[in-house]
Coordinates of N, CA and C in Angstrom, one line a residue:
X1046 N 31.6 -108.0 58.6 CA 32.8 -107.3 58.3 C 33.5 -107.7 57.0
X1047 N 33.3 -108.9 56.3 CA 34.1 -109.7 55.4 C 33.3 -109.5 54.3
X1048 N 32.1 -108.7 54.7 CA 31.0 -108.6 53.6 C 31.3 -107.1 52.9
X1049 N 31.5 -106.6 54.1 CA 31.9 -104.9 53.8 C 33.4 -104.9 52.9
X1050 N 34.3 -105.6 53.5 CA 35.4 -105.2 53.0 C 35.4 -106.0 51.6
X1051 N 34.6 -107.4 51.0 CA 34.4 -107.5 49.9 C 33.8 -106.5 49.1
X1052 N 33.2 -105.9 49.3 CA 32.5 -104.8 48.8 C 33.3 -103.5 48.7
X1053 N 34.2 -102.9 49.6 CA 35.2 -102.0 48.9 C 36.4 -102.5 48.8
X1054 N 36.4 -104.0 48.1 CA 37.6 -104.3 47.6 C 38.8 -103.8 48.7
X1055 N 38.9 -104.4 49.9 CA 40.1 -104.2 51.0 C 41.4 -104.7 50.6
X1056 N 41.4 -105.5 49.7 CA 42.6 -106.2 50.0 C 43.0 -106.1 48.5
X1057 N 42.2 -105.5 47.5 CA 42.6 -105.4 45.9 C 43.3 -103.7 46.1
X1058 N 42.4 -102.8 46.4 CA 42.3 -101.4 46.3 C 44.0 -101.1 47.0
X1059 N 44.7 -100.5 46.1 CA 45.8 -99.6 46.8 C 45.9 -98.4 48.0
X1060 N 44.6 -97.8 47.9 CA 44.8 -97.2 48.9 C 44.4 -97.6 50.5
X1061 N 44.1 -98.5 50.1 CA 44.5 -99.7 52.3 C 45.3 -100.5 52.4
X1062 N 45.8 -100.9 51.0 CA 47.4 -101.2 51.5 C 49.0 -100.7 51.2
X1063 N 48.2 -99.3 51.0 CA 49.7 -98.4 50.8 C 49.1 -96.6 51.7
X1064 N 50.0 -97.0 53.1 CA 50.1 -96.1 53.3 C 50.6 -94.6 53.1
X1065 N 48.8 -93.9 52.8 CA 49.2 -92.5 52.5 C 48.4 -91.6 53.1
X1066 N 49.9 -90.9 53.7 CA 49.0 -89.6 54.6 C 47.9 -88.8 54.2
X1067 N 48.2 -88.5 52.9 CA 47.3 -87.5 52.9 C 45.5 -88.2 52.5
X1068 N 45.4 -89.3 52.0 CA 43.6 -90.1 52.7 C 44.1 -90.3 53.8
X1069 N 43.1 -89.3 54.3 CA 42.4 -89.7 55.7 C 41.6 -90.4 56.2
X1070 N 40.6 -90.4 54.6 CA 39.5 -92.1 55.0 C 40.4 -93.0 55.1
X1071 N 41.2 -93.2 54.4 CA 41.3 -94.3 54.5 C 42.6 -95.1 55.8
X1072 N 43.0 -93.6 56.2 CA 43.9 -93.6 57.6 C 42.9 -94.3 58.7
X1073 N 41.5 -93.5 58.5 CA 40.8 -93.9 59.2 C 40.5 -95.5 59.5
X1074 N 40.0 -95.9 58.2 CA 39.3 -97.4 58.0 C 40.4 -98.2 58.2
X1075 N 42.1 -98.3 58.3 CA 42.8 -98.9 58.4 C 43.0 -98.7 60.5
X1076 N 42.9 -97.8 61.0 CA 42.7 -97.5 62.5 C 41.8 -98.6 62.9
X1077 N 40.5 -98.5 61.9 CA 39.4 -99.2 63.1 C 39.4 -100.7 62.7
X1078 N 40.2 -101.3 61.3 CA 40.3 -102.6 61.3 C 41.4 -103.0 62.2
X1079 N 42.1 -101.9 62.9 CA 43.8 -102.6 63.6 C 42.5 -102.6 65.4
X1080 N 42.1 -101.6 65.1 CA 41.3 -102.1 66.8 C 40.6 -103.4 66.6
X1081 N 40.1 -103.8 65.3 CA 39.2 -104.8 65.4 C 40.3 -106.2 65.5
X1082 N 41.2 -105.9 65.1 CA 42.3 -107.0 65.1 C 42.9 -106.8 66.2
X1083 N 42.6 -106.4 67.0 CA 43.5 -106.2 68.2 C 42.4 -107.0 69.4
X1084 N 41.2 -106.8 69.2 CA 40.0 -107.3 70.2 C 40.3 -108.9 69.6
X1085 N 40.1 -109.2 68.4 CA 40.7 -110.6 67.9 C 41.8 -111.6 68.8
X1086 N 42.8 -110.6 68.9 CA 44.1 -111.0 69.6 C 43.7 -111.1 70.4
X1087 N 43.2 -110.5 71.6 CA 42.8 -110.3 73.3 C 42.2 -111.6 73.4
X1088 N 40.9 -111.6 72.9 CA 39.8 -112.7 73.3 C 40.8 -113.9 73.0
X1089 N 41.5 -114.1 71.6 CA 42.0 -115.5 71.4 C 42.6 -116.1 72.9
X1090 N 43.6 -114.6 73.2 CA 44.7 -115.2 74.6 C 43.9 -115.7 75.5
X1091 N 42.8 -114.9 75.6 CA 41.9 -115.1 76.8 C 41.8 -116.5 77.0
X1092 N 40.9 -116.7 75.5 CA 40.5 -118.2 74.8 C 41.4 -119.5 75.4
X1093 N 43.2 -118.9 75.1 CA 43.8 -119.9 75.7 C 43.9 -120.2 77.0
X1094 N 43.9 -119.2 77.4 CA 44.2 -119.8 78.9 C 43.0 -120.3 79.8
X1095 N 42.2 -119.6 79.2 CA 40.3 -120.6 79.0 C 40.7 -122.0 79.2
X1096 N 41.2 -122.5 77.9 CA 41.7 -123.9 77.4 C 42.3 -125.0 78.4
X1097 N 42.6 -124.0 79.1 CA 44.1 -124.7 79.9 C 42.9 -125.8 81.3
X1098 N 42.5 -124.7 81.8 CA 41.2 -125.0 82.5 C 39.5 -125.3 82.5
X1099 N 39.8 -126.0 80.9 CA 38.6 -126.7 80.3 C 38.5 -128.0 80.6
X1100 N 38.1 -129.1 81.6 CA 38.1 -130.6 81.2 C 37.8 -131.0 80.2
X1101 N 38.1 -132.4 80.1 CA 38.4 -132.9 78.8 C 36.6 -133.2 78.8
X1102 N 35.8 -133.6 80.1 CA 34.4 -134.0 79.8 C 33.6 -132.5 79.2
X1103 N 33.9 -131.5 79.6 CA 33.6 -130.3 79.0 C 33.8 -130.5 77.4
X1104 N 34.9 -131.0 77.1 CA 34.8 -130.8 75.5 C 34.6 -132.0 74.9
X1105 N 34.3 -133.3 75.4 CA 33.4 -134.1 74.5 C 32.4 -134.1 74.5
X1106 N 31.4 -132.8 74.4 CA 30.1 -132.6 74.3 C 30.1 -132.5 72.7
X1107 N 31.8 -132.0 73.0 CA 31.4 -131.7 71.0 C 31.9 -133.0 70.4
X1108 N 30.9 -133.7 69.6 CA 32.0 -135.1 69.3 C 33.0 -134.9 68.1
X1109 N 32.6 -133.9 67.2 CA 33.2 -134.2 65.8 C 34.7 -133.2 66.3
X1110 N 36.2 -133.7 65.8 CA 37.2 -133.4 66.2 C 37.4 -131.6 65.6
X1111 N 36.8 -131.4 64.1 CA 36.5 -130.3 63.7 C 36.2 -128.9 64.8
X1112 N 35.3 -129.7 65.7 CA 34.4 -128.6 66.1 C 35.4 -128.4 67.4
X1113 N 36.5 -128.8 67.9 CA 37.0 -128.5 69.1 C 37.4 -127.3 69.3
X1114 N 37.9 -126.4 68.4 CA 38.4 -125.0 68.2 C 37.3 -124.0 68.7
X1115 N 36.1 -124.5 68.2 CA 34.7 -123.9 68.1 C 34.2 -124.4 69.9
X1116 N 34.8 -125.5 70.0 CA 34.2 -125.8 72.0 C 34.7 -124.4 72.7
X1117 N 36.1 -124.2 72.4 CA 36.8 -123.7 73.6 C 36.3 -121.9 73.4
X1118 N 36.0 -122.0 72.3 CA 35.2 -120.2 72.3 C 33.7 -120.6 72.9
X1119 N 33.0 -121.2 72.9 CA 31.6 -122.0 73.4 C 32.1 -121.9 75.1
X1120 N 33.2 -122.4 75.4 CA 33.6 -122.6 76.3 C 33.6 -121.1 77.3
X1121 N 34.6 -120.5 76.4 CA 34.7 -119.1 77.2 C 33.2 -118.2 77.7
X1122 N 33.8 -117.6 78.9 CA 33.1 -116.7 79.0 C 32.3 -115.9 78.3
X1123 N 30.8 -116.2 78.3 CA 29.6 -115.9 77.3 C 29.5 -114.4 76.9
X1124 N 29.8 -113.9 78.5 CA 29.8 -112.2 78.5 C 30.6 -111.3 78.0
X1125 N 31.8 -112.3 78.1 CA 33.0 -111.5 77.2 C 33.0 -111.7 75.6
X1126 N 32.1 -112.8 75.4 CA 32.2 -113.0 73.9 C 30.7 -112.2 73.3
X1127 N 29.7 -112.1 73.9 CA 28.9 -111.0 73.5 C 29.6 -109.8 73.5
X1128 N 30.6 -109.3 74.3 CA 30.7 -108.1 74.4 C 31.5 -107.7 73.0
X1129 N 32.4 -109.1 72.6 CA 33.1 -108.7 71.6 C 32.6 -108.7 70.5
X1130 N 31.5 -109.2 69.9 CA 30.4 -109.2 68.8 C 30.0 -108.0 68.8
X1131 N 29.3 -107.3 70.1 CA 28.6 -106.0 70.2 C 29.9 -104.9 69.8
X1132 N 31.0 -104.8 70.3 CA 31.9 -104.3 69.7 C 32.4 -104.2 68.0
X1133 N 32.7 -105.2 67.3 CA 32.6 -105.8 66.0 C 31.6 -105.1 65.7
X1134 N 30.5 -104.8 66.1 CA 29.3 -104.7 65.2 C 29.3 -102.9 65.3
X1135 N 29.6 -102.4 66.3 CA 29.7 -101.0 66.6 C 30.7 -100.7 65.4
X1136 N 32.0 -101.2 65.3 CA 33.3 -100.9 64.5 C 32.8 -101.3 63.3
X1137 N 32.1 -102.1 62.7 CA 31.0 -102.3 61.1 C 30.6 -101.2 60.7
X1138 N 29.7 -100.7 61.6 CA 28.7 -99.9 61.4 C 29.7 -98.3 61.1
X1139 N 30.8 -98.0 62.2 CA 31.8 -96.9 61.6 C 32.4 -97.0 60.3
X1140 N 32.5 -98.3 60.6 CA 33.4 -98.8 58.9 C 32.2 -98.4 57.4
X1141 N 30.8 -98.1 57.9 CA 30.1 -97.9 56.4 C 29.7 -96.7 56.5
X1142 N 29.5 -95.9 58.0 CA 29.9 -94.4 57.9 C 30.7 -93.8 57.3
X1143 N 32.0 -94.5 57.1 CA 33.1 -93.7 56.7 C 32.9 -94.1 54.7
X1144 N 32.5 -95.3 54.6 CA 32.8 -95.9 53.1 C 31.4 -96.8 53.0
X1145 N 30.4 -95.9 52.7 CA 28.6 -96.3 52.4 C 29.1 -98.3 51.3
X1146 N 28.7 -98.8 51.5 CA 28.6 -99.8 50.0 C 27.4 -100.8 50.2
X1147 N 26.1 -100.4 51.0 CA 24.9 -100.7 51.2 C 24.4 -101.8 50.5
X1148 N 24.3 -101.2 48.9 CA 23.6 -101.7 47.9 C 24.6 -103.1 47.9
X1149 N 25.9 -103.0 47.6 CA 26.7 -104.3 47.5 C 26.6 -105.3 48.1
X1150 N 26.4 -104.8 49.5 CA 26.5 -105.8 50.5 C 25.0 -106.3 50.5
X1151 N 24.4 -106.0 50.6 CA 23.0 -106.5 50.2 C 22.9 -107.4 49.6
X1152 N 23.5 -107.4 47.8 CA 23.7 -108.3 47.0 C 24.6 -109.6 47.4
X1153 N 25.7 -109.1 48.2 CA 26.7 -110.0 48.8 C 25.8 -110.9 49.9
X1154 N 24.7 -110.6 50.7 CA 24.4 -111.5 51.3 C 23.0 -112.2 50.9
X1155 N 22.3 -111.5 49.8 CA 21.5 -112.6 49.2 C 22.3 -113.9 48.4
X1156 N 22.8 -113.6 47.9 CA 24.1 -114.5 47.7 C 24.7 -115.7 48.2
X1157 N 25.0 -114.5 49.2 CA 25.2 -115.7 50.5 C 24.1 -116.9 51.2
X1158 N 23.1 -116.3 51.0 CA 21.8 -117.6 51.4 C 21.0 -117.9 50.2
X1159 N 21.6 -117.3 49.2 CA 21.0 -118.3 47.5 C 20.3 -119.5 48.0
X1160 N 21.9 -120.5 48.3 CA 21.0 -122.0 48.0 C 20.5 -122.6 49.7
X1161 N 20.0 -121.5 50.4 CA 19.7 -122.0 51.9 C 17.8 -121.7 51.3
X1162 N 17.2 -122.7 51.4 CA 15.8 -122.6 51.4 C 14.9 -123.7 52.1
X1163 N 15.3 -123.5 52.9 CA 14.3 -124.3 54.2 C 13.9 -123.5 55.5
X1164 N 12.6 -123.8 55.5 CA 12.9 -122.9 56.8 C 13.3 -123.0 58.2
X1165 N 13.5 -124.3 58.8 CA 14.3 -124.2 59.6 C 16.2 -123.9 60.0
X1166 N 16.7 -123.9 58.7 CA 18.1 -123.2 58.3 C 17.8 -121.8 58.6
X1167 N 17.1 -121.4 57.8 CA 16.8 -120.0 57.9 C 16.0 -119.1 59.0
X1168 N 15.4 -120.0 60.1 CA 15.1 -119.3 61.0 C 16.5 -119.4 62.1
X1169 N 17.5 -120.6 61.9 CA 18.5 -120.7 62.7 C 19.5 -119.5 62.4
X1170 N 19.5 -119.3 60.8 CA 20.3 -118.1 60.7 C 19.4 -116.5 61.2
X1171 N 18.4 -116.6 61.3 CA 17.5 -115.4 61.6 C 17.9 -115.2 63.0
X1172 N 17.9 -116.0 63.9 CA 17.9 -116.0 65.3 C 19.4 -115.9 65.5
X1173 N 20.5 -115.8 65.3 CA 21.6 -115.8 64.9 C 22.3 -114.9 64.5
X1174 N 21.7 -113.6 63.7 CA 21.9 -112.4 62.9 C 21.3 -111.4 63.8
X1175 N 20.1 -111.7 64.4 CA 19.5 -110.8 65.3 C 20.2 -109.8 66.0
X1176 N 20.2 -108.4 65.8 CA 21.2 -107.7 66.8 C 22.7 -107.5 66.5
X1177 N 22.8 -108.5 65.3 CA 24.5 -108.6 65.1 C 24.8 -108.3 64.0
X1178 N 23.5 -108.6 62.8 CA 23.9 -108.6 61.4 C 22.4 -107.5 60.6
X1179 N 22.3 -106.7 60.5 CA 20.9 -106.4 60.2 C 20.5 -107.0 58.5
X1180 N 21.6 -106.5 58.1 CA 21.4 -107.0 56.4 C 21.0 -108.0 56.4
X1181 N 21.7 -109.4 57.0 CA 21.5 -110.8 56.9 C 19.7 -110.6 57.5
X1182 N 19.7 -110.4 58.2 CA 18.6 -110.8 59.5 C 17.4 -109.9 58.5
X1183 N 17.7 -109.0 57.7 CA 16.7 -108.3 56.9 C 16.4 -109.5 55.3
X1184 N 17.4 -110.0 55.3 CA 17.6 -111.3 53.9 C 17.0 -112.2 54.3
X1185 N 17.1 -113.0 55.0 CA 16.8 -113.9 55.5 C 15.0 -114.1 56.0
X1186 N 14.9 -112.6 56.6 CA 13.1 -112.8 57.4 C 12.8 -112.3 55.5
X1187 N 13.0 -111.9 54.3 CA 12.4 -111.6 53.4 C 12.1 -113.0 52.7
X1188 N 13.5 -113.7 52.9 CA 13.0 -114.7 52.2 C 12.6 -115.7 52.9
X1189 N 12.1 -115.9 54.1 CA 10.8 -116.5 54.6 C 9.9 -116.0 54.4
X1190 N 9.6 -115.1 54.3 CA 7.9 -114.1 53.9 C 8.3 -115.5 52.3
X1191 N 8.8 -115.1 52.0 CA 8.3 -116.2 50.1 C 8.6 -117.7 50.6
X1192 N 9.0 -118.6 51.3 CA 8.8 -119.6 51.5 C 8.4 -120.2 52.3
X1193 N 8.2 -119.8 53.5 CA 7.5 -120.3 54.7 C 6.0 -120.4 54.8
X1194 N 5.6 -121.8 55.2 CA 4.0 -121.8 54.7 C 3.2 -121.0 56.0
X1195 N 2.2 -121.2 56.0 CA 1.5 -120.3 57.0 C 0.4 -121.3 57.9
X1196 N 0.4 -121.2 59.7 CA -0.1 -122.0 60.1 C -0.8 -120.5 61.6
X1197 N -1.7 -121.5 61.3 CA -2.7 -119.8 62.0 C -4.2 -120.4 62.4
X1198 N -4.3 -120.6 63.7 CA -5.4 -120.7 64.7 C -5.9 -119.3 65.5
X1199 N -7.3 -119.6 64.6 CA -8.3 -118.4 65.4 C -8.5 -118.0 67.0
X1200 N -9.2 -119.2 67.4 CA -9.5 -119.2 68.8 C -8.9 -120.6 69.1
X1201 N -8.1 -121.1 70.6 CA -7.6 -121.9 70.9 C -8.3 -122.1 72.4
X1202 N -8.6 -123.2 73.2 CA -8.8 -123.5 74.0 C -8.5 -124.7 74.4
X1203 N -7.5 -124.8 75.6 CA -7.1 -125.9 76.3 C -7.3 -126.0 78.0
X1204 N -7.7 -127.4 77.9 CA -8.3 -127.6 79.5 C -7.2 -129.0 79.9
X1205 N -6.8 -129.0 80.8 CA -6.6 -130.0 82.0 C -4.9 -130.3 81.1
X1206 N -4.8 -131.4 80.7 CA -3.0 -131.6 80.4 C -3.3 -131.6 78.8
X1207 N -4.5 -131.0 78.3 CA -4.0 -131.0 76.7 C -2.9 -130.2 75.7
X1208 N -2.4 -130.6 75.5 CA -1.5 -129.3 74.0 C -1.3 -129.2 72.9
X1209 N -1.2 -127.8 72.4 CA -1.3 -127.0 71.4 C -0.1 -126.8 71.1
X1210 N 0.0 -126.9 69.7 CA 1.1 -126.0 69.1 C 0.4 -125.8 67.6
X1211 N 1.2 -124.3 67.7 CA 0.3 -124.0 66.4 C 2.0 -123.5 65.4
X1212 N 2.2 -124.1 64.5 CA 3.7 -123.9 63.7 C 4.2 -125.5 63.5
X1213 N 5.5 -125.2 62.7 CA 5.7 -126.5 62.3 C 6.7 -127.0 63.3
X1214 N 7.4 -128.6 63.5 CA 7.9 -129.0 63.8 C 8.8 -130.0 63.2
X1215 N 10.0 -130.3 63.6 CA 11.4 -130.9 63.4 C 11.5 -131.6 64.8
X1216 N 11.6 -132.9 64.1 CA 11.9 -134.2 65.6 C 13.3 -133.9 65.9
X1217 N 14.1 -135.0 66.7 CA 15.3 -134.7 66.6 C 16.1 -135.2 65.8
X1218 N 15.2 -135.7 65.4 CA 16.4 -136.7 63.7 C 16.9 -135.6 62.9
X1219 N 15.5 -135.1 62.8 CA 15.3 -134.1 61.3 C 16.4 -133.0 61.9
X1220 N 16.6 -132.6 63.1 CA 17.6 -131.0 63.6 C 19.0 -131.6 63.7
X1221 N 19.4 -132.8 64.4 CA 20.9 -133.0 64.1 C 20.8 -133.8 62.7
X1222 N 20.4 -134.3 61.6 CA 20.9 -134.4 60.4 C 20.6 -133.4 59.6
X1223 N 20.0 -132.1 59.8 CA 19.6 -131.5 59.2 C 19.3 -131.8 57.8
X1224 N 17.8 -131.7 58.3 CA 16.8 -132.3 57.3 C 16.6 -131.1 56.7
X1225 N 16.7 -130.4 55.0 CA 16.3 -129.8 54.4 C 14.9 -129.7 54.0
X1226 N 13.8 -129.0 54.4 CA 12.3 -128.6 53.3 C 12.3 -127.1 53.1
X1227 N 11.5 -127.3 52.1 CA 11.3 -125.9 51.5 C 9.4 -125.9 51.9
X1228 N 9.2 -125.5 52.6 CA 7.4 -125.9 53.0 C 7.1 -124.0 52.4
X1229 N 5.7 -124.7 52.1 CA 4.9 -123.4 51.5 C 3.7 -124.1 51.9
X1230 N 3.3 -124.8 52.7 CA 1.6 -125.2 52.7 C 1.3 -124.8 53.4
X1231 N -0.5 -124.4 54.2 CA -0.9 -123.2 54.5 C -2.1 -124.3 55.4
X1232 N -1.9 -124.3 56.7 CA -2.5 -125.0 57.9 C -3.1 -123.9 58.8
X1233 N -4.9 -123.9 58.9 CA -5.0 -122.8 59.2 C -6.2 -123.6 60.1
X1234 N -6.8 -123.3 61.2 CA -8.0 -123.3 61.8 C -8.9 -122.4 62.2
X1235 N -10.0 -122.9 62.8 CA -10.8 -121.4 62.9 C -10.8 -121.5 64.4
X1236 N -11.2 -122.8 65.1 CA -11.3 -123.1 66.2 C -11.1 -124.4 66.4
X1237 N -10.2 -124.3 68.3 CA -9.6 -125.4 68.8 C -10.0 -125.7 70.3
X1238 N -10.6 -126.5 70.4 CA -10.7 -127.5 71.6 C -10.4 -128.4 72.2
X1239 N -9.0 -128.8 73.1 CA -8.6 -129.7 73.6 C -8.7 -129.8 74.7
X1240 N -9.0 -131.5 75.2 CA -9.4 -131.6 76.9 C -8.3 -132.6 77.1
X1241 N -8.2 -133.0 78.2 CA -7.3 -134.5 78.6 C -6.3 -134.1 77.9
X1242 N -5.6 -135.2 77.6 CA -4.3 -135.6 77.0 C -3.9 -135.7 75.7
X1243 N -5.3 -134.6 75.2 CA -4.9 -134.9 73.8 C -4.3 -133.8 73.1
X1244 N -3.4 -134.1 72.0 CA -2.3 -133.1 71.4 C -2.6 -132.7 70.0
X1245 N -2.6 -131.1 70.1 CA -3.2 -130.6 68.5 C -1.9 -130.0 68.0
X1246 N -1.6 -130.4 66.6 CA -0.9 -129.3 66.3 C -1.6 -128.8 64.8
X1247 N -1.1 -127.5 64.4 CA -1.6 -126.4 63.3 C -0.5 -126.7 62.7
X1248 N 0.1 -127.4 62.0 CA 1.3 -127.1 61.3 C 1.9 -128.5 60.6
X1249 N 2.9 -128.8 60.4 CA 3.7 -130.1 59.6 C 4.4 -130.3 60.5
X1250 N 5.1 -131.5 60.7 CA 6.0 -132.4 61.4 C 6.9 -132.8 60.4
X1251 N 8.3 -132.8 60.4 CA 9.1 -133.2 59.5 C 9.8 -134.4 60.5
X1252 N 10.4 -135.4 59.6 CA 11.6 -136.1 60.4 C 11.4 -137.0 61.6
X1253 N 9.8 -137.6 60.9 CA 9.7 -139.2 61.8 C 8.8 -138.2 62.6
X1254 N 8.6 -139.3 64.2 CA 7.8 -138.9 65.1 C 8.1 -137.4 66.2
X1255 N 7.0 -137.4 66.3 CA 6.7 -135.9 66.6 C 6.8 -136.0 68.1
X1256 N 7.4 -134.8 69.0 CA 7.7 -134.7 70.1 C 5.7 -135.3 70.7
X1257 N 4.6 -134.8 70.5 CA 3.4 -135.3 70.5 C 3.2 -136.6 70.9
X1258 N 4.1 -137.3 70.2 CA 3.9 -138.8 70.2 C 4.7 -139.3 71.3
X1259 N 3.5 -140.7 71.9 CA 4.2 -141.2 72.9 C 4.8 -142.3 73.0
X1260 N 6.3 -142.4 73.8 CA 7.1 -143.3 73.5 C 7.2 -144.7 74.2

């Protein structure tokens, strides 16, 4: 939504902030940001009184003091907070029926993941945009097609407790410090045979030892 309204200039342009009867667009587009600010209000109250009936062990999951604001929406009710996203995204999508700016926003969100080039950032934002954001979610799987290296097993066969993985991996060091790579290398097999206990993978390990390895 912040992408759109950068793009027709919301808050420079005179005609959204001076009401005049006779634009109707823009009667309109001022209607459906006061709903979208109104769903805003609702959930927050909701949010609080959420709050009230949060334990305190419930919110030291999150340790950093920053993220507490971000617990108590985590916190709320999941179904009400999808439903409000799916909403937002319905009232977007009116907002560029009424005032097309496609091409801008496009640019506004390559932009926006310029300096994101790793691919586990980028599949976090992928997985994330899904359903919510198409532009992003269209930016993001493009610029993995050009960075992401390629890991691809022909025929696989596993007997008794052996495993497979065929893709890369991130220990847990490398996911909560977020470890930055830009991988382009290209791990490919033709055929795989594992028996017993032993662990294949097709792909790179970033960030120390590998879930594989035994402790």
């Amino acid at each position: 939504m912040s992408r759109w309204g950068q793009a027709v200039g919301i808050n420079e342009d005179p005609r959204f902030t001076i009401d005049t009867r006779a634009d109707k667009e823009s009667q309109h587009i001022r209607a459906i940001l006061e709903e979208i600010d109104q769903l805003y209000r609702t959930v927050q109250n909701s949010s609080a009184r959420y709050e009230i009936d949060a334990t305190q062990k419930d919110l030291m999951r999150f340790e950093a003091k920053e993220l507490q604001p971000k617990a108590t929406w985590a916190l709320y009710d999941g179904k009400n907070l999808d439903k409000l996203v799916e909403q937002i995204a319905g009232f977007v999508d009116d907002l560029e029926k009424l005032l097309p700016v496609e091409d801008t926003r496009r640019r506004l969100v390559e932009m926006e993941i310029e300096e994101v080039d790793d691919e586990q950032s980028l599949t976090a934002l992928q997985t994330a945009a899904a359903n919510t954001d198409q532009l992003l979610s269209e930016a993001v799987t493009k610029k993995l097609e050009g960075i992401a290296g390629t890991n691809y097993a022909k025929d696989i066969r596993g007997e008794e407790n052996a495993r497979v993985r065929v893709g890369n991996e991130w220990s847990e060091i490398a996911s909560t410090r977020g470890v930055n790579v830009a991988d382009q290398t290209s791990n490919r097999a033709d055929s795989i045979a594992a028996k017993g206990t032993s662990a294949v993978q097709i792909g790179n390990s970033f960030g120390g030892r590998s879930v594989f390895d035994k402790s």
